[in-house]
CSV table of C-alpha atoms in Angstrom, one decimal:
chain,number,residue,atom,x,y,z
U,1424,MET,CA,99.4,58.8,80.0
U,1425,HIS,CA,102.4,58.2,82.2
U,1426,PRO,CA,101.7,55.3,84.6
U,1427,LEU,CA,102.5,57.6,87.6
U,1428,LEU,CA,100.4,60.6,86.5
U,1429,LEU,CA,97.4,59.7,88.7
U,1430,SER,CA,99.7,59.1,91.6
U,1431,ALA,CA,101.2,62.6,91.1
U,1432,LEU,CA,97.7,64.1,90.9
U,1433,ILE,CA,96.8,62.3,94.1
U,1434,GLN,CA,99.8,63.7,96.0
U,1435,VAL,CA,99.2,67.2,94.7
U,1436,GLU,CA,95.4,67.1,95.4
U,1437,SER,CA,95.2,65.5,98.8
U,1438,GLY,CA,98.6,64.1,99.8
U,1439,GLY,CA,97.0,60.6,99.4
U,1440,ASN,CA,94.0,61.2,101.7
U,1441,ASP,CA,91.1,59.1,100.3
U,1442,LEU,CA,88.7,60.9,102.7
U,1443,ALA,CA,89.7,64.4,101.9
U,1444,LYS,CA,87.0,67.0,101.4
U,1445,GLY,CA,87.5,70.3,99.5
U,1446,ARG,CA,85.9,73.7,100.1
U,1447,HIS,CA,83.8,73.4,96.9
U,1448,GLY,CA,82.5,69.8,97.4
U,1449,GLU,CA,85.5,68.0,96.0
U,1450,LEU,CA,85.9,64.5,97.5
U,1451,GLY,CA,88.6,61.9,97.8
U,1452,ALA,CA,92.3,61.6,97.1
U,1453,LEU,CA,91.8,63.1,93.6
U,1454,GLN,CA,89.4,65.8,94.9
U,1455,ILE,CA,86.7,65.0,92.4
U,1456,LYS,CA,83.6,67.3,92.0
U,1457,SER,CA,80.2,65.9,91.5
U,1458,ILE,CA,80.0,67.4,88.0
U,1459,MET,CA,82.9,65.3,86.9
U,1460,VAL,CA,81.2,62.1,88.2
U,1461,ARG,CA,78.1,63.0,86.2
U,1462,ASP,CA,80.2,63.7,83.1
U,1463,VAL,CA,82.1,60.4,83.3
U,1464,ASN,CA,78.8,58.6,83.9
U,1465,ARG,CA,77.5,60.2,80.7
U,1466,ILE,CA,80.6,59.3,78.7
U,1467,MET,CA,81.1,55.8,80.0
U,1468,GLY,CA,77.4,54.8,80.7
U,1469,THR,CA,78.2,54.2,84.3
U,1470,HIS,CA,76.1,55.0,87.4
U,1471,TYR,CA,78.6,56.2,90.0
U,1472,ALA,CA,77.5,58.4,92.9
U,1473,HIS,CA,79.8,61.3,93.9
U,1474,ALA,CA,80.2,59.8,97.4
U,1475,GLN,CA,81.9,56.7,95.9
U,1476,VAL,CA,85.0,58.7,94.9
U,1477,THR,CA,86.4,58.2,98.4
U,1478,ASN,CA,87.1,54.7,97.1
U,1479,ARG,CA,90.5,54.9,95.4
U,1480,ALA,CA,89.6,52.4,92.7
U,1481,VAL,CA,86.4,54.3,91.8
U,1482,ALA,CA,88.3,57.6,91.9
U,1483,THR,CA,91.1,56.4,89.6
U,1484,PHE,CA,88.6,54.9,87.2
U,1485,ILE,CA,86.8,58.2,87.0
U,1486,ALA,CA,90.1,60.1,86.6
U,1487,HIS,CA,91.4,57.8,83.9
U,1488,ALA,CA,88.1,57.9,82.0
U,1489,TYR,CA,87.9,61.7,82.2
U,1490,LEU,CA,91.5,62.3,81.1
U,1491,SER,CA,91.3,59.7,78.3
U,1492,HIS,CA,88.1,61.3,76.9
U,1493,TYR,CA,89.2,64.9,77.1
U,1494,GLY,CA,93.0,64.5,76.8
U,1495,ARG,CA,93.6,62.3,73.8
U,1496,ASN,CA,97.2,62.6,72.5
U,1497,LEU,CA,98.1,65.3,75.0
U,1498,SER,CA,101.2,65.6,77.2
U,1499,ASP,CA,101.1,64.7,80.9
U,1500,GLU,CA,101.3,68.4,81.8
U,1501,SER,CA,98.3,69.2,79.6
U,1502,LEU,CA,96.4,66.3,81.2
U,1503,ALA,CA,97.2,67.7,84.6
U,1504,ARG,CA,96.0,71.1,83.5
U,1505,ILE,CA,92.7,69.5,82.3
U,1506,TRP,CA,92.4,67.8,85.6
U,1507,GLN,CA,92.6,71.0,87.5
U,1508,GLY,CA,90.6,73.2,85.2
U,1509,GLY,CA,88.4,71.1,83.0
U,1510,PRO,CA,88.4,70.5,79.2
U,1511,LYS,CA,89.0,74.2,78.4
U,1512,ALA,CA,91.9,74.6,80.9
U,1513,LEU,CA,94.5,74.6,78.1
U,1514,LYS,CA,93.1,77.9,76.9
U,1515,ARG,CA,93.7,79.5,80.3
U,1516,SER,CA,97.2,80.5,81.4
U,1517,SER,CA,96.0,80.2,85.0
U,1518,SER,CA,96.3,76.4,84.8
U,1519,ARG,CA,100.0,76.4,83.8
U,1520,ALA,CA,101.4,76.6,87.4
U,1521,TYR,CA,99.3,73.6,88.4
U,1522,GLY,CA,100.6,71.6,85.4
U,1523,ARG,CA,104.2,72.4,86.3
U,1524,ARG,CA,103.5,71.5,90.0
U,1525,VAL,CA,102.1,68.1,89.0
U,1526,MET,CA,105.1,67.5,86.6
U,1527,ARG,CA,107.5,68.2,89.5
U,1528,LYS,CA,105.7,65.7,91.6
U,1529,LEU,CA,105.7,63.2,88.8
U,1530,SER,CA,109.4,63.6,88.4
U,1531,SER,CA,109.9,63.1,92.1
U,1532,LEU,CA,107.8,59.9,92.0
U,1533,GLU,CA,109.8,58.6,89.0
U,1534,THR,CA,113.1,59.3,90.9
U,1535,SER,CA,111.8,57.5,94.0
U,1536,GLN,CA,110.7,54.5,92.0
U,1537,THR,CA,114.0,54.3,90.1
U,1538,THR,CA,115.9,54.5,93.4
U,1539,ALA,CA,113.7,51.8,95.0
U,1540,LYS,CA,114.5,49.4,92.1
U,1541,LYS,CA,118.3,49.7,92.6
């Protein structure tokens, strides 16, 4: 997983707003649903509450655990598609546009980081 992938997802999902609330119960900068928190708790043996995902550290832990579990050996674009549509997202063409959008943001973040280092 690219080190800036979660940053790209955060920008696409909420523009970096840790207190963002979605129409369908998504919370935090990564717009995490309660079902994902339950899934990660099951996978990792943790006990996070959905409300905790407004904490950036908790949200990134959950995102990393989720993507590591469901996206082993996949491209960053595939990981983004899984983030948006769940483990079966790669079977749906509807997730392709989201994957491309995240990849454009990732490329932009890489460019910004490279420019800042000069």
